[in-house]
Short mmCIF file of C-alpha atoms in Angstrom, two decimals:
data_model
loop_
_atom_site.label_atom_id
_atom_site.label_comp_id
_atom_site.label_asym_id
_atom_site.label_seq_id
_atom_site.Cartn_x
_atom_site.Cartn_y
_atom_site.Cartn_z
CA MET R 68 0.00 0.00 0.00
CA GLU R 69 1.61 3.22 -1.09
CA ARG R 70 1.50 6.38 0.93
CA LEU R 71 0.46 9.74 -0.52
CA GLY R 72 3.90 11.23 0.07
CA GLU R 73 5.64 8.30 -1.65
CA VAL R 74 3.45 8.65 -4.73
CA LEU R 75 4.13 12.36 -5.04
CA LEU R 76 7.86 11.94 -4.41
CA ARG R 77 8.26 9.20 -7.01
CA GLU R 78 6.39 11.10 -9.68
CA ARG R 79 8.04 14.44 -8.86
CA SER R 80 4.97 16.14 -10.36
CA TRP R 81 4.51 19.73 -9.18
CA LEU R 82 1.41 19.86 -11.34
CA ARG R 83 -0.33 17.86 -8.64
CA PHE R 84 0.33 20.59 -6.11
CA ARG R 85 -0.70 23.30 -8.54
CA TYR R 86 -4.01 21.54 -9.08
CA LEU R 87 -4.50 21.41 -5.33
CA TYR R 88 -3.86 25.16 -5.24
CA TRP R 89 -6.65 25.58 -7.80
CA LEU R 90 -9.00 23.55 -5.60
CA LEU R 91 -8.09 25.68 -2.59
CA ALA R 92 -8.78 28.82 -4.63
CA LEU R 93 -12.20 27.46 -5.60
CA PHE R 94 -12.91 26.69 -1.95
CA ALA R 95 -11.97 30.26 -0.99
CA LEU R 96 -14.32 31.59 -3.69
CA TRP R 97 -17.08 29.34 -2.38
CA VAL R 98 -16.58 30.64 1.16
CA GLY R 99 -16.60 34.24 -0.06
CA LEU R 100 -19.72 33.84 -2.17
CA ASN R 101 -21.57 32.01 0.60
CA PHE R 102 -20.19 33.88 3.60
CA GLU R 103 -23.57 35.16 4.81
CA SER R 104 -25.13 31.76 4.23
CA LEU R 105 -22.35 29.98 6.13
CA ARG R 106 -22.59 32.41 9.00
CA SER R 107 -26.36 31.85 9.12
CA ALA R 108 -25.93 28.06 9.03
CA MET R 109 -23.30 28.09 11.78
CA ASN R 110 -25.62 30.24 13.89
CA VAL R 111 -28.26 27.51 13.55
CA TRP R 112 -25.69 24.80 14.36
CA GLU R 113 -24.65 26.66 17.49
CA ASN R 114 -28.11 27.53 18.81
CA SER R 115 -29.93 24.28 18.04
CA ASN R 116 -28.96 20.96 19.61
CA THR R 117 -30.59 19.27 16.62
CA PHE R 118 -27.74 20.30 14.31
CA THR R 119 -24.64 20.20 16.51
CA HIS R 120 -23.36 17.28 14.43
CA CYS R 121 -23.21 19.52 11.33
CA TYR R 122 -19.85 20.89 12.52
CA PHE R 123 -18.29 17.49 11.80
CA VAL R 124 -19.83 16.79 8.39
CA ILE R 125 -17.33 18.50 6.07
CA PRO R 126 -14.27 17.34 8.08
CA LEU R 127 -15.68 13.79 7.91
CA SER R 128 -16.22 14.16 4.16
CA LEU R 129 -12.63 15.28 3.66
CA TYR R 130 -11.40 12.33 5.73
CA LEU R 131 -13.44 9.91 3.60
CA ILE R 132 -11.85 11.46 0.50
CA TYR R 133 -8.43 11.05 2.13
CA LEU R 134 -9.10 7.33 2.57
CA LYS R 135 -9.51 7.09 -1.22
CA ARG R 136 -6.31 9.05 -1.91
CA SER R 137 -4.44 6.29 -3.74
CA THR R 138 -7.24 5.65 -6.20
CA VAL R 139 -7.89 9.36 -6.70
CA LEU R 140 -4.23 10.19 -7.36
CA ALA R 141 -4.07 7.59 -10.09
CA ILE R 142 -6.71 9.39 -12.16
CA GLU R 143 -5.99 12.48 -14.20
CA PRO R 144 -8.35 15.33 -13.25
CA ALA R 145 -9.80 17.72 -15.79
CA PHE R 146 -12.44 20.42 -15.86
CA ASP R 147 -15.82 18.85 -16.63
CA ALA R 148 -18.23 21.38 -18.16
CA ARG R 149 -21.15 18.96 -17.82
CA PHE R 150 -21.42 19.88 -14.14
CA LEU R 151 -22.28 23.44 -15.15
CA VAL R 152 -25.78 22.06 -15.73
CA LEU R 153 -25.97 21.55 -11.95
CA PHE R 154 -23.87 24.52 -10.90
CA LEU R 155 -25.41 27.36 -12.91
CA PRO R 156 -28.99 26.97 -11.55
CA LEU R 157 -27.65 27.11 -7.98
CA VAL R 158 -26.45 30.70 -8.43
CA PRO R 159 -29.89 32.27 -9.11
CA VAL R 160 -31.39 30.02 -6.42
CA LEU R 161 -28.84 31.40 -3.95
CA MET R 162 -29.63 34.96 -5.06
CA PHE R 163 -33.37 34.35 -4.72
CA ALA R 164 -32.87 32.92 -1.24
CA TYR R 165 -30.80 35.95 -0.21
CA ALA R 166 -33.41 38.32 -1.59
CA GLY R 167 -36.22 36.65 0.33
CA ASP R 168 -34.21 35.79 3.47
CA ILE R 169 -35.15 32.14 2.93
CA ASP R 170 -32.53 30.54 5.16
CA LEU R 171 -33.29 26.92 4.34
CA LEU R 172 -33.15 27.50 0.59
CA MET R 173 -29.99 29.55 1.02
CA HIS R 174 -28.29 26.78 3.02
CA MET R 175 -29.38 24.14 0.50
CA ALA R 176 -27.96 26.14 -2.41
CA SER R 177 -24.68 26.87 -0.61
CA PHE R 178 -23.89 23.35 0.55
CA SER R 179 -25.00 21.85 -2.76
CA MET R 180 -22.66 24.21 -4.59
CA LEU R 181 -19.51 22.91 -2.85
CA PRO R 182 -19.61 19.24 -4.01
CA VAL R 183 -20.74 20.31 -7.50
CA MET R 184 -17.79 22.73 -7.74
CA ILE R 185 -15.35 20.03 -6.66
CA ALA R 186 -16.77 17.53 -9.14
CA MET R 187 -16.67 20.14 -11.91
CA ALA R 188 -13.03 20.97 -11.15
CA VAL R 189 -11.72 17.40 -11.01
CA GLY R 190 -14.00 15.71 -13.56
CA TRP R 191 -16.32 12.73 -13.42
CA GLY R 192 -13.49 10.19 -13.36
CA VAL R 193 -12.30 11.47 -9.98
CA ALA R 194 -15.73 12.48 -8.69
CA ARG R 195 -17.08 8.98 -9.26
CA GLN R 196 -14.49 7.60 -6.82
CA ILE R 197 -15.47 10.07 -4.09
CA LEU R 198 -19.18 10.35 -4.87
CA PHE R 199 -20.39 9.41 -1.39
CA PRO R 200 -18.08 11.87 0.46
CA LEU R 201 -19.25 14.62 -1.88
CA CYS R 202 -22.92 13.77 -1.27
CA PHE R 203 -22.25 13.39 2.46
CA MET R 204 -21.45 17.13 2.58
CA LEU R 205 -25.19 17.79 2.17
CA PHE R 206 -25.70 16.69 5.78
CA SER R 207 -24.30 20.14 6.66
CA ILE R 208 -27.68 21.60 5.72
CA PRO R 209 -29.64 22.32 8.93
CA VAL R 210 -32.93 20.85 7.80
CA GLY R 211 -35.45 18.69 9.62
CA GLU R 212 -37.09 20.85 12.27
CA GLU R 213 -39.89 21.51 9.79
CA LEU R 214 -40.94 17.91 10.47
CA VAL R 215 -41.47 18.51 14.20
CA PRO R 216 -45.31 18.80 14.00
CA LEU R 217 -45.50 15.62 11.90
CA PHE R 218 -43.24 13.71 14.29
CA GLN R 219 -45.28 14.95 17.27
CA ARG R 220 -48.44 13.52 15.71
CA ILE R 221 -46.72 10.22 14.83
CA THR R 222 -45.39 9.89 18.38
CA ALA R 223 -48.83 10.65 19.83
CA ASP R 224 -50.56 8.18 17.47
CA LEU R 225 -48.17 5.32 18.23
CA SER R 226 -48.14 6.04 21.98
CA VAL R 227 -51.94 5.96 22.17
CA ALA R 228 -51.98 2.71 20.19
CA LEU R 229 -49.44 1.13 22.56
CA LEU R 230 -51.36 2.29 25.64
CA GLY R 231 -54.49 0.71 24.19
CA MET R 232 -52.65 -2.55 23.54
CA PHE R 233 -51.68 -2.70 27.22
CA GLY R 234 -55.23 -2.02 28.33
CA ILE R 235 -54.49 1.42 29.85
CA PRO R 236 -57.47 3.81 29.55
CA VAL R 237 -56.47 6.79 27.45
CA PHE R 238 -58.10 9.99 26.22
CA ARG R 239 -56.46 12.18 23.60
CA GLU R 240 -57.00 15.85 22.67
CA GLY R 241 -54.58 16.98 19.99
CA LEU R 242 -51.13 16.37 21.43
CA TYR R 243 -52.42 16.01 25.00
CA ILE R 244 -52.65 12.38 26.15
CA GLN R 245 -54.50 11.68 29.39
CA ILE R 246 -54.42 8.49 31.42
CA PRO R 247 -56.16 8.02 34.82
CA GLU R 248 -53.01 9.06 36.69
CA GLY R 249 -52.34 12.31 34.81
CA LYS R 250 -51.93 14.19 31.56
CA PHE R 251 -48.96 14.21 29.17
CA LEU R 252 -48.07 16.61 26.36
CA VAL R 253 -46.13 15.44 23.31
CA ALA R 254 -44.16 18.69 23.12
CA GLU R 255 -41.69 19.75 20.43
CA ALA R 256 -38.81 18.36 22.49
CA CYS R 257 -40.62 14.99 22.58
CA SER R 258 -40.91 14.73 18.79
CA GLY R 259 -37.56 12.93 18.53
CA ILE R 260 -36.38 15.10 15.64
CA ARG R 261 -32.96 15.73 17.21
CA PHE R 262 -32.21 12.05 17.45
CA PHE R 263 -33.75 11.36 14.03
CA VAL R 264 -31.53 13.84 12.16
CA SER R 265 -28.27 12.63 13.72
CA THR R 266 -29.28 8.97 13.33
CA ILE R 267 -29.87 9.42 9.60
CA MET R 268 -26.36 10.87 9.25
CA LEU R 269 -24.84 7.99 11.24
CA GLY R 270 -26.86 5.48 9.25
CA ALA R 271 -25.56 6.86 5.94
CA LEU R 272 -21.99 6.82 7.23
CA TYR R 273 -22.15 3.22 8.44
CA ALA R 274 -23.96 2.10 5.28
CA TYR R 275 -21.02 3.44 3.25
CA LEU R 276 -18.25 2.10 5.49
CA LEU R 277 -19.62 -1.35 6.31
CA PHE R 278 -21.58 -2.41 3.22
CA ASN R 279 -20.47 -3.01 -0.35
CA LYS R 280 -23.75 -4.09 -1.93
CA THR R 281 -26.23 -1.40 -2.94
CA HIS R 282 -29.34 -3.29 -1.84
CA LYS R 283 -27.88 -3.81 1.64
CA ARG R 284 -27.07 -0.13 1.93
CA ILE R 285 -30.65 0.76 0.98
CA LEU R 286 -32.11 -1.72 3.46
CA PHE R 287 -29.87 -0.44 6.25
CA MET R 288 -30.89 3.17 5.50
CA ILE R 289 -34.57 2.16 5.72
CA PHE R 290 -33.75 0.58 9.10
CA ALA R 291 -31.91 3.75 10.20
CA ILE R 292 -34.92 5.90 9.24
CA ALA R 293 -37.53 3.70 10.93
CA LEU R 294 -35.54 2.97 14.11
CA PRO R 295 -35.56 6.47 15.70
CA ILE R 296 -39.25 7.03 14.86
CA ILE R 297 -40.36 3.75 16.42
CA ALA R 298 -37.90 4.12 19.30
CA ASN R 299 -39.19 7.59 20.16
CA ALA R 300 -42.75 6.30 20.28
CA PHE R 301 -41.66 3.52 22.69
CA ARG R 302 -39.79 6.11 24.76
CA ALA R 303 -42.93 8.26 25.09
CA PHE R 304 -45.04 5.19 25.82
CA GLY R 305 -42.49 4.02 28.41
CA ILE R 306 -42.64 7.35 30.23
CA MET R 307 -46.44 7.15 30.34
CA LEU R 308 -46.29 3.55 31.47
CA VAL R 309 -43.89 4.44 34.30
CA GLY R 310 -46.22 7.27 35.27
CA HIS R 311 -49.15 4.82 35.27
CA LEU R 312 -47.34 2.22 37.39
CA THR R 313 -45.87 4.72 39.89
CA ASP R 314 -48.88 7.03 40.17
CA MET R 315 -46.91 9.84 38.44
CA LYS R 316 -44.10 9.77 41.02
CA HIS R 317 -41.55 9.15 38.26
CA ALA R 318 -41.22 9.80 34.53
CA VAL R 319 -41.77 13.53 34.90
CA GLY R 320 -39.36 16.44 35.12
CA ALA R 321 -35.73 15.38 35.38
CA ASP R 322 -36.69 11.70 35.25
CA HIS R 323 -38.28 12.37 31.86
CA LEU R 324 -34.98 13.65 30.45
CA VAL R 325 -32.90 10.89 32.04
CA TYR R 326 -35.11 8.15 30.64
CA GLY R 327 -35.01 9.82 27.24
CA TRP R 328 -31.22 10.16 26.97
CA VAL R 329 -30.52 6.69 28.37
CA PHE R 330 -33.04 5.13 26.01
CA PHE R 331 -31.65 6.89 22.94
CA ALA R 332 -28.09 5.97 23.91
CA LEU R 333 -29.20 2.35 23.87
CA VAL R 334 -30.90 2.82 20.48
CA THR R 335 -27.74 4.35 19.02
CA GLY R 336 -25.82 1.36 20.29
CA LEU R 337 -28.42 -0.91 18.65
CA LEU R 338 -27.94 0.89 15.31
CA ILE R 339 -24.16 0.49 15.41
CA ALA R 340 -24.31 -3.11 16.67
CA THR R 341 -26.74 -4.04 13.89
CA ALA R 342 -24.49 -2.47 11.27
CA TYR R 343 -21.48 -4.49 12.44
CA ALA R 344 -23.51 -7.69 12.81
CA VAL R 345 -24.74 -7.72 9.20
CA ARG R 346 -21.89 -5.89 7.47
CA ASP R 347 -20.36 -7.15 4.26
CA LYS R 348 -16.87 -8.55 4.06
CA GLN R 349 -14.84 -5.39 3.97
CA GLU R 350 -12.37 -4.34 1.37
CA THR R 351 -10.25 -1.43 2.49
CA LEU R 352 -11.25 1.90 1.07
CA GLU R 353 -7.64 2.72 0.33
CA GLU R 354 -6.83 0.82 -2.85
CA GLU R 355 -3.57 0.21 -4.62
CA VAL R 356 -2.43 2.68 -7.25
CA HIS R 357 -2.62 0.79 -10.51
CA SER R 358 -0.87 3.43 -12.54
CA VAL R 359 1.45 6.21 -11.44
CA ALA R 360 2.35 7.35 -14.89
CA VAL R 361 -0.77 9.50 -15.23
CA GLY R 362 0.03 13.09 -14.29
CA TRP R 363 -2.48 15.62 -13.01
CA THR R 364 -3.10 18.56 -15.30
CA LEU R 365 -2.90 22.14 -14.12
CA GLY R 366 -6.65 22.51 -14.04
CA PRO R 367 -9.45 23.77 -16.22
CA GLY R 368 -8.67 25.55 -19.42
CA ARG R 369 -8.41 29.32 -19.49
CA PRO R 370 -11.88 29.98 -21.05
CA GLN R 371 -13.65 27.86 -18.45
CA ALA R 372 -11.66 29.38 -15.59
CA ILE R 373 -12.37 32.93 -16.77
CA THR R 374 -16.07 32.11 -17.16
CA MET R 375 -16.26 30.77 -13.61
CA LEU R 376 -14.40 33.76 -12.18
CA LEU R 377 -16.70 36.23 -13.99
CA LEU R 378 -19.70 34.30 -12.67
CA PHE R 379 -18.38 34.64 -9.13
CA VAL R 380 -17.66 38.38 -9.57
CA VAL R 381 -21.17 39.09 -10.85
CA SER R 382 -22.67 37.00 -8.05
CA PHE R 383 -20.56 38.83 -5.46
CA ALA R 384 -21.71 42.21 -6.77
CA TRP R 385 -25.39 41.28 -6.79
CA LEU R 386 -25.30 39.65 -3.36
CA HIS R 387 -23.50 42.67 -1.92
CA GLN R 388 -26.34 44.86 -3.15
CA VAL R 389 -28.94 42.56 -1.59
CA GLN R 390 -27.10 42.20 1.72
CA HIS R 391 -26.67 45.95 2.10
CA ARG R 392 -30.05 47.06 0.84
CA ASP R 393 -31.61 50.08 2.51
CA GLY R 394 -32.85 49.19 5.98
CA HIS R 395 -35.25 52.14 6.17
CA GLU R 396 -38.62 51.10 7.54
CA THR R 397 -41.55 52.17 5.40
CA VAL R 398 -44.26 50.70 7.61
CA VAL R 399 -47.09 53.12 8.30
CA PHE R 400 -49.01 52.38 11.49
CA PRO R 401 -52.61 51.91 10.34
CA ASP R 402 -55.63 53.79 11.57
CA VAL R 403 -57.62 51.15 13.44
CA ILE R 404 -60.53 53.35 14.51
CA GLY R 405 -63.74 51.36 14.19
CA LEU R 406 -61.96 48.01 13.96
CA GLY R 407 -61.72 47.25 17.65
CA GLU R 408 -60.27 48.24 21.01
CA VAL R 409 -56.46 48.45 21.11
CA PHE R 410 -55.04 46.58 24.11
CA SER R 411 -51.86 44.84 25.32
CA PRO R 412 -52.39 41.08 25.71
CA GLU R 413 -50.41 39.02 28.18
CA VAL R 414 -47.21 37.54 26.77
CA TYR R 415 -48.32 33.92 27.12
CA ASN R 416 -51.66 34.63 25.49
CA LYS R 417 -50.53 36.13 22.17
CA PRO R 418 -48.74 34.93 19.03
CA ARG R 419 -45.01 35.39 18.77
CA PHE R 420 -43.51 37.31 15.84
CA PRO R 421 -40.13 38.41 17.26
CA SER R 422 -38.86 40.15 14.12
CA ALA R 423 -41.98 42.23 13.52
CA SER R 424 -41.38 45.95 12.98
CA LYS R 425 -44.67 46.99 14.56
CA ALA R 426 -47.72 45.27 15.99
CA VAL R 427 -51.26 46.16 16.99
CA HIS R 428 -53.62 44.02 19.07
CA LEU R 429 -57.40 44.53 18.86
CA ARG R 430 -60.24 43.22 20.99
CA VAL R 431 -63.25 42.99 18.68
CA SER R 432 -66.92 42.81 19.67
CA LEU R 433 -69.27 41.40 17.00
CA PRO R 434 -72.69 39.70 17.22
CA ASN R 435 -72.49 35.88 17.18
CA VAL R 436 -68.68 36.02 17.48
CA ASN R 437 -67.49 35.65 21.07
CA ASP R 438 -64.11 36.46 22.57
CA MET R 439 -62.56 37.68 19.31
CA VAL R 440 -59.01 39.07 19.31
CA THR R 441 -57.00 40.21 16.29
CA HIS R 442 -53.20 40.49 16.15
CA ILE R 443 -51.66 42.41 13.24
CA TYR R 444 -47.87 42.19 12.75
CA MET R 445 -46.22 44.53 10.24
CA HIS R 446 -42.81 43.90 8.74
CA GLY R 447 -40.73 46.52 7.00
CA SER R 448 -38.49 46.19 3.97
CA SER R 449 -35.23 45.96 5.92
CA LYS R 450 -33.30 42.70 6.00
CA ASP R 451 -33.66 42.45 9.79
CA SER R 452 -37.45 42.35 9.59
CA GLU R 453 -38.51 38.87 8.46
CA LEU R 454 -42.15 38.19 7.72
CA THR R 455 -42.14 34.37 7.82
CA SER R 456 -39.41 33.59 10.33
CA SER R 457 -39.15 30.04 11.67
CA ALA R 458 -39.20 31.61 15.15
CA ASN R 459 -42.80 32.78 14.65
CA ARG R 460 -45.43 31.06 16.77
CA LEU R 461 -49.18 31.42 16.27
CA TYR R 462 -49.84 30.23 19.84
CA ASP R 463 -47.96 29.34 23.01
CA PRO R 464 -46.89 25.68 22.55
CA GLU R 465 -46.51 25.29 26.32
CA ARG R 466 -50.18 26.09 26.85
CA TRP R 467 -51.90 25.08 23.60
CA THR R 468 -51.66 22.18 21.18
CA LEU R 469 -52.94 21.78 17.63
CA ASP R 470 -56.05 19.64 17.27
CA LYS R 471 -56.95 20.20 13.60
CA GLN R 472 -55.72 22.30 10.67
CA SER R 473 -57.63 23.31 7.53
CA THR R 474 -58.21 26.24 5.17
CA MET R 475 -61.16 28.56 4.65
CA ASN R 476 -62.00 30.85 1.76
CA ILE R 477 -63.30 34.25 2.93
CA ALA R 478 -64.80 36.17 0.02
CA ALA R 479 -64.89 39.48 1.89
CA LEU R 480 -61.15 39.24 2.51
CA GLY R 481 -60.39 38.15 -1.03
CA GLY R 482 -58.33 35.09 -0.21
CA GLU R 483 -57.96 31.77 1.60
CA VAL R 484 -56.87 31.73 5.23
CA LEU R 485 -55.29 29.03 7.38
CA VAL R 486 -57.60 27.69 10.11
CA LEU R 487 -56.11 26.15 13.26
CA ASP R 488 -58.27 24.53 15.95
CA ILE R 489 -56.25 24.45 19.17
CA VAL R 490 -56.91 23.05 22.64
CA SER R 491 -55.34 24.07 25.95
CA ASN R 492 -54.12 21.90 28.80
CA ARG R 493 -57.31 22.94 30.63
CA GLY R 494 -59.57 21.76 27.84
CA GLU R 495 -60.26 25.24 26.42
CA ARG R 496 -60.77 25.42 22.67
CA LYS R 497 -59.99 28.22 20.25
CA ARG R 498 -59.98 28.75 16.50
CA LEU R 499 -57.22 30.77 14.84
CA LEU R 500 -57.51 32.37 11.41
CA HIS R 501 -54.13 33.24 9.97
CA TRP R 502 -52.98 34.85 6.73
CA TYR R 503 -50.31 37.04 5.13
CA ARG R 504 -50.45 40.04 2.83
CA VAL R 505 -47.25 40.74 0.90
CA GLY R 506 -47.14 42.34 -2.53
CA ALA R 507 -50.12 41.05 -4.50
CA TYR R 508 -50.39 37.87 -2.43
CA LEU R 509 -53.02 37.37 0.26
CA GLY R 510 -53.43 33.94 1.81
CA GLY R 511 -52.44 31.53 4.55
CA SER R 512 -49.50 29.81 2.85
CA LYS R 513 -46.21 30.59 4.54
CA ILE R 514 -44.26 29.30 1.53
CA ARG R 515 -46.16 31.44 -0.98
CA ALA R 516 -45.80 34.49 1.25
CA LYS R 517 -42.05 33.90 1.44
CA LEU R 518 -41.79 33.51 -2.33
CA ALA R 519 -43.81 36.69 -2.87
CA GLU R 520 -41.49 38.53 -0.49
CA ALA R 521 -38.41 37.26 -2.33
CA PHE R 522 -39.91 38.18 -5.70
CA GLU R 523 -40.59 41.75 -4.56
CA ASN R 524 -37.04 42.10 -3.24
CA MET R 525 -35.44 40.75 -6.41
CA LEU R 526 -37.36 43.31 -8.47
CA GLY R 527 -36.10 46.07 -6.20
CA ARG R 528 -39.56 47.09 -5.04
CA ALA R 529 -39.55 45.65 -1.54
CA ALA R 530 -42.69 46.64 0.31
CA PRO R 531 -43.95 46.06 3.85
CA GLY R 532 -45.72 42.80 4.58
CA VAL R 533 -48.40 41.96 7.11
CA ALA R 534 -49.20 38.84 9.12
CA VAL R 535 -52.60 38.57 10.79
CA VAL R 536 -53.80 36.17 13.49
CA VAL R 537 -57.47 36.23 14.52
CA SER R 538 -58.43 34.29 17.66
CA LEU R 539 -62.11 33.49 18.19
CA ASP R 540 -64.49 30.92 19.61
CA GLN R 541 -64.34 27.59 17.80
CA HIS R 542 -68.06 27.75 17.02
CA ALA R 543 -68.13 31.41 15.93
CA ASN R 544 -70.29 32.21 12.91
CA THR R 545 -67.77 33.42 10.35
CA HIS R 546 -70.50 33.68 7.70
CA ALA R 547 -72.40 36.34 9.61
CA PRO R 548 -72.78 39.67 7.72
CA GLU R 549 -71.12 41.57 10.59
CA PHE R 550 -68.05 39.35 10.42
CA GLN R 551 -67.82 39.63 6.62
CA LEU R 552 -68.08 43.43 6.83
CA TRP R 553 -65.34 43.50 9.44
CA MET R 554 -63.17 41.36 7.12
CA LYS R 555 -63.66 43.91 4.32
CA LYS R 556 -62.37 46.64 6.63
CA ILE R 557 -59.35 44.49 7.56
CA ALA R 558 -58.65 43.88 3.85
CA GLN R 559 -58.64 47.65 3.23
CA LEU R 560 -56.37 48.13 6.23
CA LEU R 561 -53.86 45.65 4.80
CA ASN R 562 -53.94 47.44 1.45
CA ASN R 563 -53.11 50.71 3.23
CA VAL R 564 -50.15 49.13 5.02
CA VAL R 565 -48.68 47.53 1.87
CA GLU R 566 -49.22 50.68 -0.21
CA GLY R 567 -47.84 52.95 2.53
CA LYS R 568 -51.03 54.96 3.10
CA ASP R 569 -52.03 56.56 6.39
CA ALA R 570 -55.68 55.49 6.17
#
């Protein structure tokens, strides 16, 4: 088995080193172009325990490439223009994500760009040998927390089924699960998403290292995906079972966390033990160099290199303009006379829109509509004011849980709103109507609102956006003429905000 240094010394090829310099230059360009995106991603890695493992992804990828060094060094690299088909679309996607402050899309574009750039620089012959390490870099993308509501429901469904199988009486309201001894909430922290995301990464790594056959790798990945979901349901069921058997003396508070971490440590051990138990007969990843007579070329030809550099320069210039766009707030506080009584709700009893520029809270009194409260959050055109931030909360998750979600078309408003039926830990029920107004878009889709915001920014006509949350009784008559008239007034109010009018 030949060492990297021995290969280079025997060939005495400085072109190898010069090609590595070209790769380092490309990496520096990638960092420069994606600096804001990388800083944003690292901020997520640092502040969310779900993505702590992302710090190790790229170093692990580079180590996996290092293990293939002998095979890679035996192949002559060359610029492969075919990868431009993948690379070129990523640039406008990155720009669009910057314009709309769409962090997830921005992270996806940035971390997809790196392996594509490497493959384009070295050519398919080399890239094919390190295909998994290149794809493994995509685990740097902090994605998965969007699945939390789905995983909460899955955990609640499976836990209730298991309680029923053991003959334990159970009553469920949304994410609240009640047994005779007490009530449990399948909170966001109980969804198991943290363990799921890291387990998928570990599963992919072990599938690559311990299996040679494609079908075995696929089967092991299916196992790695299913294991944390099923395990989390058994963990939640186990906590409830302990509470049932001990009359709620255990399995709550600190015990809850201890049982969770110990259980998941055992599941991780099960994943690794299973991988080693059924692994294929291993052939070392570091293969013999079959030919050392093939020299590495200096890199891509001059036309291709100049084209790539110009592309980076243009991208830098455009992104600089987006990142430093005018932060002046153009939000005009609306005249709410006749729409309701302005008041200051308690912190725990109102939605959370931390990046809102301004907000107004109205208590509304209408016939046949009881206990109606309207929250209007206005967002300016500055980059620091984000309309559809992932930190937004329509209700306090510590006090309320989602029971049902649907949509409703309100003709007087001129669009379709999101309808959330929520239930509290005291059995109270509320209905929330939620929608956005940004540019020409009015509706309850967070994704469409984000795209409309990005589109306005890219055209250089960024305008304020508005998010509205209406809280009312679950059985309120939303078809009543008084309610429809009030909705028309709200629609006019939103038009005034977006168009910058005082009234």
